[in-house]
CSV table of C-alpha atoms in Angstrom, one decimal:
chain,number,residue,atom,x,y,z
A,1,MET,CA,26.4,11.5,23.3
A,2,ARG,CA,25.7,7.8,23.4
A,3,TYR,CA,22.3,6.2,24.3
A,4,ASP,CA,21.6,2.5,24.7
A,5,TYR,CA,18.4,0.5,23.9
A,6,ASP,CA,17.3,-3.0,23.2
A,7,VAL,CA,15.6,-2.1,19.9
A,8,ILE,CA,15.8,1.0,17.7
A,9,VAL,CA,13.2,1.5,15.0
A,10,VAL,CA,14.1,3.9,12.2
A,11,GLY,CA,11.2,5.7,10.6
A,12,ALA,CA,7.7,6.2,12.0
A,13,GLY,CA,5.8,5.1,8.8
A,14,ASN,CA,3.2,2.4,8.9
A,15,GLY,CA,5.6,-0.4,9.3
A,16,GLY,CA,7.9,1.4,11.8
A,17,LEU,CA,5.0,2.5,14.0
A,18,THR,CA,3.6,-1.0,14.1
A,19,ALA,CA,7.0,-2.6,14.8
A,20,ALA,CA,7.7,-0.1,17.6
A,21,ALA,CA,4.2,-0.7,19.2
A,22,LYS,CA,4.7,-4.5,19.0
A,23,ILE,CA,8.2,-4.8,20.3
A,24,SER,CA,7.7,-2.2,23.1
A,25,GLY,CA,4.7,-4.2,24.2
A,26,GLU,CA,7.0,-7.2,24.6
A,27,GLY,CA,8.8,-5.3,27.3
A,28,TYR,CA,12.0,-4.3,25.3
A,29,ARG,CA,13.4,-0.9,25.8
A,30,THR,CA,12.5,0.7,22.4
A,31,LEU,CA,13.3,3.9,20.7
A,32,LEU,CA,11.6,5.1,17.5
A,33,LEU,CA,13.4,7.8,15.5
A,34,GLU,CA,11.6,9.9,13.0
A,35,LYS,CA,13.1,12.7,10.8
A,36,HIS,CA,9.8,14.7,10.7
A,37,ASN,CA,8.0,16.4,13.4
A,38,LEU,CA,5.0,14.0,13.3
A,39,PRO,CA,4.5,10.3,12.8
A,40,GLY,CA,2.9,8.5,9.9
A,41,GLY,CA,5.0,8.8,6.7
A,42,VAL,CA,2.4,8.3,4.0
A,43,ALA,CA,-0.2,7.8,6.7
A,44,THR,CA,-0.7,11.4,7.4
A,45,SER,CA,-2.7,14.5,6.4
A,46,PHE,CA,-2.1,18.1,5.7
A,47,VAL,CA,-4.1,21.3,6.0
A,48,ARG,CA,-4.8,23.9,3.4
A,49,GLY,CA,-7.2,26.7,4.4
A,50,ARG,CA,-10.1,25.1,6.2
A,51,PHE,CA,-9.5,21.6,4.7
A,52,GLU,CA,-7.6,18.7,6.1
A,53,PHE,CA,-6.6,16.5,3.2
A,54,GLU,CA,-5.8,12.8,3.4
A,55,CYS,CA,-2.3,12.4,2.1
A,56,SER,CA,-2.4,8.9,0.4
A,57,LEU,CA,-4.9,6.4,1.8
A,58,HIS,CA,-7.7,5.3,-0.6
A,59,GLU,CA,-9.1,2.6,1.7
A,60,LEU,CA,-8.0,-0.3,3.9
A,61,CYS,CA,-8.2,-3.9,2.6
A,62,ASP,CA,-9.3,-6.8,4.8
A,63,VAL,CA,-10.8,-4.7,7.6
A,64,GLY,CA,-13.8,-7.0,8.1
A,65,THR,CA,-16.6,-5.9,10.4
A,66,PRO,CA,-16.7,-5.5,14.2
A,67,GLU,CA,-18.7,-8.8,14.3
A,68,ASP,CA,-16.3,-10.6,11.9
A,69,PRO,CA,-13.0,-8.7,12.0
A,70,GLY,CA,-10.5,-9.0,9.2
A,71,ARG,CA,-6.7,-8.9,9.6
A,72,VAL,CA,-6.5,-5.1,10.0
A,73,ARG,CA,-9.0,-4.8,12.8
A,74,GLU,CA,-7.4,-7.8,14.6
A,75,LEU,CA,-4.0,-6.2,14.2
A,76,PHE,CA,-5.0,-2.9,15.8
A,77,ALA,CA,-6.9,-4.8,18.6
A,78,GLY,CA,-3.9,-7.0,19.3
A,79,LEU,CA,-1.7,-3.9,19.7
A,80,GLY,CA,-4.3,-2.2,21.9
A,81,ALA,CA,-4.5,0.8,19.5
A,82,GLU,CA,-7.9,2.4,19.3
A,83,VAL,CA,-8.8,3.2,15.7
A,84,GLY,CA,-12.3,4.2,14.5
A,85,LEU,CA,-13.2,2.5,11.2
A,86,VAL,CA,-16.2,2.5,9.0
A,87,ASN,CA,-17.1,0.1,6.2
A,88,GLU,CA,-17.9,1.6,2.8
A,89,LYS,CA,-20.1,-0.9,1.0
A,90,GLU,CA,-19.5,0.4,-2.5
A,91,LEU,CA,-16.2,-1.2,-3.6
A,92,PHE,CA,-15.7,1.0,-6.7
A,93,ARG,CA,-17.3,2.5,-9.8
A,94,THR,CA,-15.2,2.0,-12.9
A,95,ILE,CA,-15.6,4.0,-16.1
A,96,VAL,CA,-13.8,3.1,-19.3
A,97,THR,CA,-14.6,5.3,-22.3
A,98,GLY,CA,-14.7,4.4,-26.0
A,99,PRO,CA,-16.8,2.0,-28.1
A,100,ASP,CA,-15.8,-1.0,-26.0
A,101,GLY,CA,-16.0,0.9,-22.7
A,102,TYR,CA,-18.3,0.4,-19.7
A,103,ASP,CA,-19.6,2.1,-16.5
A,104,VAL,CA,-19.9,-0.4,-13.7
A,105,ALA,CA,-20.3,-0.1,-9.9
A,106,LEU,CA,-19.8,-3.1,-7.6
A,107,SER,CA,-20.6,-3.5,-3.9
A,108,ALA,CA,-19.1,-5.5,-1.0
A,109,GLY,CA,-20.6,-8.8,0.2
A,110,TRP,CA,-20.4,-11.9,-2.0
A,111,GLU,CA,-24.1,-12.0,-2.9
A,112,GLU,CA,-24.2,-8.3,-3.7
A,113,PHE,CA,-20.9,-8.4,-5.6
A,114,LYS,CA,-22.0,-11.4,-7.7
A,115,ALA,CA,-25.4,-9.8,-8.4
A,116,GLY,CA,-23.9,-6.5,-9.5
A,117,PHE,CA,-21.3,-8.3,-11.6
A,118,ALA,CA,-23.9,-10.6,-13.3
A,119,ALA,CA,-26.1,-7.6,-14.0
A,120,ALA,CA,-23.2,-5.8,-15.8
A,121,CYS,CA,-21.9,-9.1,-17.4
A,122,PRO,CA,-24.9,-11.5,-18.1
A,123,GLY,CA,-23.7,-15.1,-18.4
A,124,ALA,CA,-20.8,-14.7,-15.9
A,125,GLU,CA,-22.5,-16.6,-13.1
A,126,LYS,CA,-20.7,-19.9,-13.6
A,127,SER,CA,-17.3,-18.2,-13.8
A,128,LEU,CA,-18.1,-16.3,-10.6
A,129,ASP,CA,-19.0,-19.6,-8.9
A,130,ARG,CA,-15.7,-21.0,-9.9
A,131,LEU,CA,-13.9,-18.0,-8.6
A,132,GLU,CA,-15.6,-18.2,-5.2
A,133,ALA,CA,-14.8,-22.0,-5.1
A,134,LEU,CA,-11.1,-21.1,-5.8
A,135,PHE,CA,-11.1,-18.6,-2.9
A,136,LYS,CA,-12.5,-21.2,-0.5
A,137,LYS,CA,-9.9,-23.8,-1.6
A,138,THR,CA,-7.2,-21.1,-1.2
A,139,ASP,CA,-8.4,-20.6,2.4
A,140,GLU,CA,-8.2,-24.3,3.1
A,141,ALA,CA,-4.7,-24.4,1.6
A,142,LEU,CA,-3.5,-21.5,3.7
A,143,ILE,CA,-4.9,-23.1,6.8
A,144,TYR,CA,-3.2,-26.4,6.0
A,145,ASN,CA,0.1,-24.6,5.2
A,146,ASP,CA,0.0,-22.8,8.5
A,147,MET,CA,-0.8,-26.0,10.4
A,148,LYS,CA,2.3,-27.5,8.8
A,149,ARG,CA,4.3,-24.4,9.7
A,150,GLY,CA,5.2,-23.6,6.1
A,151,LYS,CA,6.3,-27.1,5.3
A,152,PRO,CA,3.3,-28.9,3.7
A,153,ASN,CA,3.2,-32.3,2.1
A,154,LYS,CA,3.9,-31.4,-1.6
A,155,LEU,CA,1.9,-34.3,-3.0
A,156,LYS,CA,-1.1,-33.3,-0.9
A,157,MET,CA,-0.8,-29.7,-2.0
A,158,MET,CA,-0.8,-30.8,-5.6
A,159,MET,CA,-3.7,-33.3,-5.3
A,160,LYS,CA,-6.0,-31.4,-3.0
A,161,TYR,CA,-5.0,-27.7,-3.5
A,162,GLY,CA,-4.0,-27.6,-7.1
A,163,GLY,CA,-6.1,-24.5,-7.7
A,164,PHE,CA,-4.2,-22.6,-5.0
A,165,LEU,CA,-0.9,-23.7,-6.6
A,166,ILE,CA,-2.0,-22.5,-10.0
A,167,SER,CA,-3.1,-19.1,-8.7
A,168,ALA,CA,0.1,-18.8,-6.7
A,169,SER,CA,2.3,-19.4,-9.8
A,170,HIS,CA,0.4,-17.7,-12.7
A,171,SER,CA,-0.7,-14.3,-13.7
A,172,LEU,CA,-4.0,-12.8,-12.8
A,173,ASP,CA,-5.1,-12.6,-16.5
A,174,ASP,CA,-4.2,-16.2,-17.1
A,175,VAL,CA,-6.1,-17.5,-14.1
A,176,LEU,CA,-9.2,-15.5,-14.9
A,177,LYS,CA,-9.1,-16.9,-18.4
A,178,SER,CA,-8.9,-20.4,-17.0
A,179,LEU,CA,-12.0,-19.7,-14.9
A,180,GLY,CA,-13.9,-18.8,-18.1
A,181,PHE,CA,-14.1,-15.1,-17.7
A,182,ARG,CA,-14.5,-13.2,-21.0
A,183,LEU,CA,-12.4,-10.1,-21.9
A,184,ARG,CA,-14.8,-7.5,-20.6
A,185,GLU,CA,-15.4,-9.5,-17.4
A,186,ARG,CA,-11.7,-9.8,-16.8
A,187,LEU,CA,-11.1,-6.1,-17.3
A,188,ILE,CA,-13.8,-5.2,-14.7
A,189,LEU,CA,-12.4,-7.8,-12.2
A,190,GLU,CA,-8.9,-6.4,-12.7
A,191,THR,CA,-9.9,-2.8,-11.8
A,192,TYR,CA,-7.8,-2.8,-8.6
A,193,TRP,CA,-4.6,-3.8,-10.4
A,194,ALA,CA,-3.0,-0.4,-10.0
A,195,TYR,CA,-3.2,-0.7,-6.2
A,196,LEU,CA,-0.5,-3.3,-6.6
A,197,GLY,CA,1.3,-1.5,-9.4
A,198,VAL,CA,1.7,-4.4,-11.8
A,199,PRO,CA,-0.4,-5.0,-15.0
A,200,SER,CA,-2.7,-8.0,-14.9
A,201,ASP,CA,-0.7,-10.1,-17.4
A,202,GLU,CA,2.2,-10.0,-15.0
A,203,LEU,CA,0.6,-9.6,-11.6
A,204,ASN,CA,0.5,-12.7,-9.4
A,205,ALA,CA,-3.1,-14.0,-9.3
A,206,PHE,CA,-2.9,-15.2,-5.6
A,207,HIS,CA,-1.7,-11.8,-4.5
A,208,TYR,CA,-4.5,-9.9,-6.3
A,209,PHE,CA,-7.2,-12.4,-5.1
A,210,GLU,CA,-6.2,-11.9,-1.5
A,211,MET,CA,-6.7,-8.2,-1.9
A,212,LEU,CA,-10.0,-8.5,-3.9
A,213,ARG,CA,-11.4,-11.0,-1.4
A,214,GLY,CA,-10.5,-8.7,1.5
A,215,TYR,CA,-12.5,-5.9,-0.1
A,216,ILE,CA,-15.4,-8.1,-1.0
A,217,ASN,CA,-15.7,-9.7,2.5
A,218,GLY,CA,-15.9,-6.5,4.5
A,219,GLY,CA,-16.0,-3.6,2.1
A,220,ALA,CA,-13.5,-0.8,2.0
A,221,GLY,CA,-12.2,0.3,5.4
A,222,ILE,CA,-12.2,4.0,6.1
A,223,PRO,CA,-10.6,5.5,9.2
A,224,LEU,CA,-12.9,8.1,10.7
A,225,LYS,CA,-10.0,10.4,11.5
A,226,LYS,CA,-8.1,9.8,8.3
A,227,SER,CA,-4.9,7.8,8.2
A,228,TYR,CA,-3.2,10.3,10.5
A,229,GLY,CA,-5.6,9.2,13.2
A,230,MET,CA,-4.3,5.6,12.8
A,231,SER,CA,-0.7,6.9,13.1
A,232,LEU,CA,-1.4,8.8,16.2
A,233,ALA,CA,-3.1,5.8,17.8
A,234,LEU,CA,0.0,3.6,17.1
A,235,ALA,CA,2.4,6.3,18.3
A,236,ASP,CA,0.3,6.6,21.5
A,237,ARG,CA,0.5,2.9,22.0
A,238,VAL,CA,4.4,3.0,21.8
A,239,LEU,CA,4.5,5.7,24.5
A,240,ARG,CA,2.0,3.8,26.7
A,241,ASN,CA,4.1,0.7,26.4
A,242,GLY,CA,7.1,2.7,27.8
A,243,GLY,CA,8.8,3.2,24.5
A,244,GLU,CA,10.4,6.5,23.4
A,245,ILE,CA,9.8,8.5,20.2
A,246,ARG,CA,12.2,11.2,19.1
A,247,TYR,CA,10.9,13.4,16.3
A,248,ASN,CA,13.0,15.8,14.2
A,249,THR,CA,15.8,13.3,14.5
A,250,PRO,CA,17.0,12.1,11.0
A,251,VAL,CA,19.3,9.0,11.0
A,252,THR,CA,22.4,9.7,9.0
A,253,GLU,CA,24.4,6.5,9.5
A,254,PHE,CA,23.9,2.8,10.4
A,255,ILE,CA,26.6,1.6,12.8
A,256,PHE,CA,28.1,-1.9,12.3
A,257,GLY,CA,30.2,-3.9,14.8
A,258,ASP,CA,33.4,-5.7,14.0
A,259,ASP,CA,31.3,-8.9,13.5
A,260,GLY,CA,29.3,-7.4,10.7
A,261,ARG,CA,26.2,-7.0,12.9
A,262,VAL,CA,24.2,-3.8,12.9
A,263,ALA,CA,24.8,-2.2,16.3
A,264,GLY,CA,22.9,1.1,16.2
A,265,VAL,CA,22.6,4.3,14.3
A,266,THR,CA,23.9,7.9,14.3
A,267,ALA,CA,21.3,10.7,14.4
A,268,GLY,CA,21.6,14.4,15.1
A,269,GLY,CA,25.2,14.0,16.0
A,270,ASP,CA,24.5,11.4,18.7
A,271,GLU,CA,25.1,7.7,18.8
A,272,TYR,CA,22.2,5.4,19.5
A,273,ARG,CA,23.3,1.8,20.3
A,274,ALA,CA,20.9,-1.2,20.2
A,275,LYS,CA,20.9,-5.0,20.3
A,276,PHE,CA,18.6,-4.9,17.2
A,277,VAL,CA,17.6,-2.4,14.6
A,278,ILE,CA,14.4,-2.3,12.6
A,279,SER,CA,14.3,-0.1,9.5
A,280,ASN,CA,11.2,1.4,7.9
A,281,VAL,CA,13.6,3.1,5.5
A,282,ILE,CA,14.0,1.5,2.1
A,283,PRO,CA,17.1,-0.7,1.8
A,284,ASN,CA,18.7,1.5,-1.0
A,285,SER,CA,18.8,4.4,1.4
A,286,VAL,CA,20.0,2.3,4.3
A,287,PHE,CA,22.9,0.9,2.3
A,288,GLU,CA,23.9,4.5,1.3
A,289,MET,CA,24.0,5.3,5.0
A,290,SER,CA,26.0,2.2,5.8
A,291,GLY,CA,29.0,2.3,3.4
A,292,ALA,CA,29.3,-0.3,0.6
A,293,ASP,CA,32.0,-2.2,2.4
A,294,ARG,CA,29.6,-3.0,5.3
A,295,ILE,CA,26.9,-4.5,3.2
A,296,PRO,CA,27.3,-8.1,1.9
A,297,LYS,CA,27.7,-8.2,-1.9
A,298,ARG,CA,24.7,-10.4,-2.3
A,299,GLU,CA,22.4,-8.0,-0.5
A,300,LEU,CA,23.7,-5.1,-2.6
A,301,LYS,CA,23.1,-7.0,-5.8
A,302,LEU,CA,19.6,-7.9,-4.8
A,303,ALA,CA,18.6,-4.4,-3.9
A,304,ASN,CA,20.1,-3.0,-7.1
A,305,ALA,CA,18.5,-5.6,-9.3
A,306,ARG,CA,15.0,-4.8,-8.1
A,307,LYS,CA,12.8,-2.4,-10.0
A,308,LEU,CA,11.5,0.6,-8.1
A,309,GLY,CA,7.7,0.6,-7.8
A,310,LEU,CA,5.3,3.3,-8.9
A,311,SER,CA,4.9,6.8,-7.6
A,312,PHE,CA,1.9,9.1,-8.0
A,313,VAL,CA,0.8,12.6,-9.0
A,314,CYS,CA,-1.9,13.5,-6.5
A,315,ILE,CA,-4.4,16.4,-6.8
A,316,TYR,CA,-6.2,17.5,-3.7
A,317,LEU,CA,-9.3,19.6,-4.1
A,318,GLY,CA,-11.3,21.4,-1.4
A,319,LEU,CA,-14.7,22.3,-2.9
A,320,ASP,CA,-17.1,24.9,-1.5
A,321,ARG,CA,-20.2,22.9,-2.2
A,322,THR,CA,-21.4,19.5,-0.8
A,323,ALA,CA,-20.9,16.3,-2.8
A,324,GLY,CA,-24.7,16.0,-3.1
A,325,GLU,CA,-25.0,19.5,-4.5
A,326,LEU,CA,-22.4,18.7,-7.1
A,327,GLY,CA,-23.9,15.4,-8.0
A,328,ILE,CA,-20.9,13.3,-6.6
A,329,ARG,CA,-22.3,9.9,-5.4
A,330,ASN,CA,-19.3,7.5,-5.5
A,331,TYR,CA,-16.6,7.2,-2.9
A,332,SER,CA,-14.1,5.5,-5.2
A,333,LEU,CA,-14.1,6.1,-9.0
A,334,PHE,CA,-11.7,4.6,-11.5
A,335,ILE,CA,-11.5,6.4,-14.9
A,336,SER,CA,-9.6,5.3,-17.9
A,337,HIS,CA,-9.6,5.8,-21.7
A,338,LYS,CA,-7.9,2.4,-22.2
A,339,ALA,CA,-9.4,-0.8,-21.1
A,340,ALA,CA,-6.4,-3.2,-20.7
A,341,SER,CA,-4.1,-2.6,-17.7
A,342,ARG,CA,-1.0,-3.1,-19.9
A,343,LEU,CA,-2.1,-0.1,-22.1
A,344,GLN,CA,-2.9,1.9,-18.9
A,345,TYR,CA,0.6,1.0,-17.6
A,346,ARG,CA,2.3,2.2,-20.7
A,347,ALA,CA,0.5,5.5,-20.9
A,348,GLU,CA,3.0,8.3,-20.4
A,349,ASN,CA,2.0,11.8,-21.6
A,350,GLU,CA,-1.6,10.8,-22.3
A,351,ILE,CA,-4.3,10.1,-19.7
A,352,GLY,CA,-4.2,6.5,-18.6
A,353,LEU,CA,-5.8,5.3,-15.4
A,354,TYR,CA,-6.6,7.5,-12.5
A,355,VAL,CA,-8.7,7.2,-9.3
A,356,VAL,CA,-10.9,9.9,-7.7
A,357,ASN,CA,-12.0,9.5,-4.1
A,358,CYS,CA,-14.6,11.6,-2.4
A,359,LEU,CA,-14.2,10.9,1.4
A,360,ASN,CA,-17.5,12.6,2.1
A,361,ALA,CA,-19.3,9.8,0.4
A,362,ALA,CA,-18.1,7.4,3.1
A,363,VAL,CA,-17.7,9.9,6.0
A,364,PRO,CA,-20.1,12.8,5.5
A,365,GLY,CA,-18.5,15.0,8.1
A,366,ALA,CA,-15.0,14.6,6.7
A,367,THR,CA,-14.9,18.3,5.7
A,368,PRO,CA,-16.4,21.5,7.0
A,369,PRO,CA,-20.2,21.9,6.6
A,370,GLY,CA,-21.3,22.9,3.1
A,371,THR,CA,-18.1,21.5,1.5
A,372,CYS,CA,-16.5,18.3,0.2
A,373,SER,CA,-13.1,17.2,-1.0
A,374,LEU,CA,-11.8,15.2,-4.0
A,375,PHE,CA,-8.5,13.3,-4.1
A,376,PHE,CA,-7.1,12.4,-7.6
A,377,SER,CA,-4.5,9.7,-7.7
A,378,ILE,CA,-2.6,9.3,-11.0
A,379,PRO,CA,-0.2,6.3,-11.0
A,380,VAL,CA,3.3,7.1,-12.4
A,381,PHE,CA,5.1,3.9,-13.5
A,382,SER,CA,8.3,5.5,-14.7
A,383,ASP,CA,10.4,8.6,-14.5
A,384,ARG,CA,9.5,9.7,-18.0
A,385,MET,CA,6.6,11.8,-16.9
A,386,MET,CA,8.9,14.3,-15.2
A,387,LYS,CA,11.9,13.9,-17.6
A,388,ASN,CA,11.7,17.5,-18.8
A,389,VAL,CA,10.6,19.1,-15.6
A,390,THR,CA,13.0,21.7,-14.2
A,391,PRO,CA,12.8,23.9,-11.1
A,392,GLU,CA,11.9,26.7,-13.4
A,393,ASN,CA,8.9,25.0,-15.0
A,394,TYR,CA,7.8,22.8,-12.1
A,395,ARG,CA,5.0,25.1,-11.0
A,396,ALA,CA,3.7,25.2,-14.6
A,397,PHE,CA,4.0,21.4,-14.9
A,398,LYS,CA,1.8,21.0,-11.8
A,399,SER,CA,-0.8,23.5,-13.0
A,400,GLU,CA,-0.9,21.8,-16.5
A,401,ILE,CA,-1.4,18.3,-15.2
A,402,ALA,CA,-4.0,19.4,-12.6
A,403,GLY,CA,-5.9,21.2,-15.3
A,404,LYS,CA,-5.7,18.2,-17.7
A,405,TYR,CA,-7.2,15.7,-15.2
A,406,ILE,CA,-9.8,18.0,-13.8
A,407,ASP,CA,-11.0,18.7,-17.4
A,408,ASP,CA,-11.1,15.0,-18.1
A,409,TYR,CA,-13.0,14.2,-14.9
A,410,GLU,CA,-15.6,16.8,-15.8
A,411,LYS,CA,-15.9,15.5,-19.3
A,412,VAL,CA,-16.3,11.9,-18.3
A,413,THR,CA,-18.7,12.3,-15.4
A,414,GLY,CA,-20.6,15.4,-16.5
A,415,ILE,CA,-20.0,16.9,-13.1
A,416,ARG,CA,-18.6,20.5,-13.0
A,417,ILE,CA,-16.2,21.1,-10.2
A,418,LYS,CA,-14.0,24.0,-11.4
A,419,ASP,CA,-16.3,26.7,-10.2
A,420,SER,CA,-16.3,25.2,-6.7
A,421,ILE,CA,-12.6,24.9,-6.1
A,422,GLU,CA,-11.7,26.7,-2.9
A,423,GLU,CA,-8.3,24.9,-2.2
A,424,ILE,CA,-6.0,23.0,-4.5
A,425,SER,CA,-2.7,21.3,-3.9
A,426,VAL,CA,-0.7,19.1,-6.2
A,427,ALA,CA,1.9,16.5,-5.2
A,428,THR,CA,4.3,14.8,-7.6
A,429,PRO,CA,7.0,12.1,-7.4
A,430,ALA,CA,9.4,15.0,-6.5
A,431,THR,CA,7.2,15.8,-3.5
A,432,PHE,CA,7.2,12.2,-2.3
A,433,ALA,CA,11.0,11.8,-2.9
A,434,ARG,CA,11.7,14.9,-0.8
A,435,TYR,CA,9.2,14.2,2.0
A,436,PHE,CA,9.7,10.4,2.3
A,437,GLY,CA,13.3,10.2,1.3
A,438,VAL,CA,12.7,7.5,-1.3
A,439,PRO,CA,14.4,7.1,-4.7
A,440,ASN,CA,12.2,8.4,-7.6
A,441,GLY,CA,9.5,9.2,-5.1
A,442,THR,CA,8.3,5.6,-5.1
A,443,ALA,CA,5.4,5.0,-2.8
A,444,TYR,CA,5.5,1.2,-3.4
A,445,GLY,CA,9.1,0.2,-2.6
A,446,TYR,CA,10.0,-2.4,-5.2
A,447,GLU,CA,7.7,-3.6,-8.0
A,448,LEU,CA,6.3,-7.0,-7.4
A,449,SER,CA,6.7,-8.7,-10.7
A,450,GLY,CA,8.5,-11.5,-12.5
A,451,TRP,CA,11.4,-13.0,-10.5
A,452,ASP,CA,10.7,-10.6,-7.7
A,453,GLY,CA,7.0,-11.4,-7.3
A,454,VAL,CA,5.2,-11.9,-4.0
A,455,MET,CA,5.5,-15.7,-4.0
A,456,ALA,CA,9.2,-15.6,-4.7
A,457,ARG,CA,9.7,-13.1,-1.9
A,458,SER,CA,7.5,-15.1,0.5
A,459,LEU,CA,9.3,-18.4,-0.2
A,460,SER,CA,12.7,-16.7,0.4
A,461,ARG,CA,11.9,-15.1,3.7
A,462,GLY,CA,14.7,-15.4,6.1
A,463,SER,CA,17.3,-15.5,3.4
A,464,GLU,CA,16.9,-12.2,1.4
A,465,LEU,CA,18.5,-9.1,2.7
A,466,ASN,CA,20.0,-11.2,5.6
A,467,ILE,CA,22.0,-8.7,7.6
A,468,PRO,CA,22.6,-9.6,11.2
A,469,GLY,CA,20.9,-7.4,13.7
A,470,LEU,CA,18.7,-5.7,11.1
A,471,ALA,CA,15.1,-6.2,9.8
A,472,PHE,CA,13.2,-4.2,7.3
A,473,CYS,CA,9.5,-3.3,7.3
A,474,GLY,CA,7.2,-1.1,5.2
A,475,GLY,CA,6.3,-0.9,1.5
A,476,HIS,CA,9.5,-2.7,0.5
A,477,SER,CA,8.7,-5.8,2.5
A,478,ALA,CA,8.0,-9.3,1.2
A,479,THR,CA,4.3,-8.6,0.3
A,480,GLY,CA,4.9,-5.1,-1.1
A,481,ASP,CA,3.1,-1.9,-0.3
A,482,GLY,CA,-0.3,-1.0,1.0
A,483,PHE,CA,-1.3,0.1,4.4
A,484,GLY,CA,-2.4,-3.4,5.7
A,485,VAL,CA,0.6,-5.3,4.5
A,486,SER,CA,2.9,-2.5,5.8
A,487,TYR,CA,1.3,-2.9,9.3
A,488,GLU,CA,1.8,-6.7,9.0
A,489,SER,CA,5.4,-6.3,8.0
A,490,GLY,CA,6.0,-4.2,11.1
A,491,ILE,CA,4.6,-7.1,13.2
A,492,ALA,CA,6.9,-9.6,11.3
A,493,ALA,CA,10.0,-7.4,11.9
A,494,ALA,CA,9.2,-7.0,15.6
A,495,GLU,CA,8.8,-10.8,15.9
A,496,LYS,CA,12.2,-11.3,14.2
A,497,ALA,CA,13.8,-8.8,16.6
A,498,ALA,CA,12.2,-10.6,19.6
A,499,ALA,CA,13.4,-14.0,18.4
A,500,ASP,CA,16.9,-12.7,17.8
A,501,LEU,CA,17.1,-11.1,21.3
A,502,LYS,CA,15.8,-14.2,23.0
A,503,GLU,CA,18.3,-16.3,21.1
A,504,ALA,CA,21.1,-14.0,22.3
A,505,ASP,CA,19.9,-14.2,25.9
A,506,ARG,CA,20.0,-18.0,25.7
A,507,GLY,CA,23.5,-17.9,24.4
A,508,ASN,CA,24.7,-15.7,27.3
């Protein structure tokens, strides 16, 4: 059977949900197709026993406050999606073991952040002032760039906003050095590097600073009903706008017209035609469903040249005692036995960096009374971790890695949790590959580094992956992965679709 729409959105992940909510709100007949029986992609939760576990979200960046909203609050408000958010004032606690290690906790708000940092690193005040001044100049540069619609006067940019140009074209480590931060100070400031998946000596400074500033200004944003609550709010917005959502409907083919334009998709044996298609599915998978003869060679080469981003091993623990009873005080704890991000990145079979979140520290009622939960996130930067894993030893592999990291957590923190484990679940790159349908189980699309960094992608918008009638959104978008930027990529894809449809109407 054939169905016709103005816009079809493939995949109800963060980007797809936002795109569908935005474009349906513009009055276009919209269909959202999702292969699972519920929306969200990584923005979901699952139940084990009496615990509902957050699947992947650590915290939202650039949420701001109700009085001074950041981009994420403004985005949800603009879509008319009702999402309850709280602000966690503690940004993170970071523990690095060894003779040159440290144990530092930092809070949101510029004055609080600077005071906590100066207490941990006496003498860093002037460097912090220079960093804050750079952030202000960056704001001015971005405002000027927007005013000039992305075509600023180059001489003015160099003369007045040189600091912005430096941070936009150099690594995080290099820029922090230029601001006068010493090694230990740089390592602490770079704690969030794994959230972008690229070591600090390669990570774009501007990209990192935008994330860091978003956290400092408003604190970590925590959805009261977990990330699944946000997904449901966006799905509800699509339906209220008159859009349709079809679950349990996996797309198996992208349909092209004789002119090379994407004209729809095949799903469940039916044909869905549209004037424009938005894909929340990674380009590699889309190309496999399209046929190599349909995809321009340039786009194929670009997708194949990119390096897939990191995946994770996640350990979800439901504990039969409260966080207070166990002595857990921190919402977000970073633990490592290696200080430099490059060494953490290269760690394979040894323990590198991992993050432990206790949602109860931010939302006390997140689990049943008398309990709490812990969420371990272990970044996986290559496929070597699971190289020798087979179906026969997969269960043993999960048990071994869970035991290793739980033991390490107890040793580092002095907090005993083994005796209180009521529920445990372990997800690996294989889990994410199966559930999300992404190569190597990547949660981050393509790695943002080198020639494929955020600035190069941003400057080439409109020319990369330029397939008529098709736009991409999600973690493989221009600014990479993360909940906030995935939502923004959905807005951008919807705006591209609307512009394309309006242009077609003018031509008729």
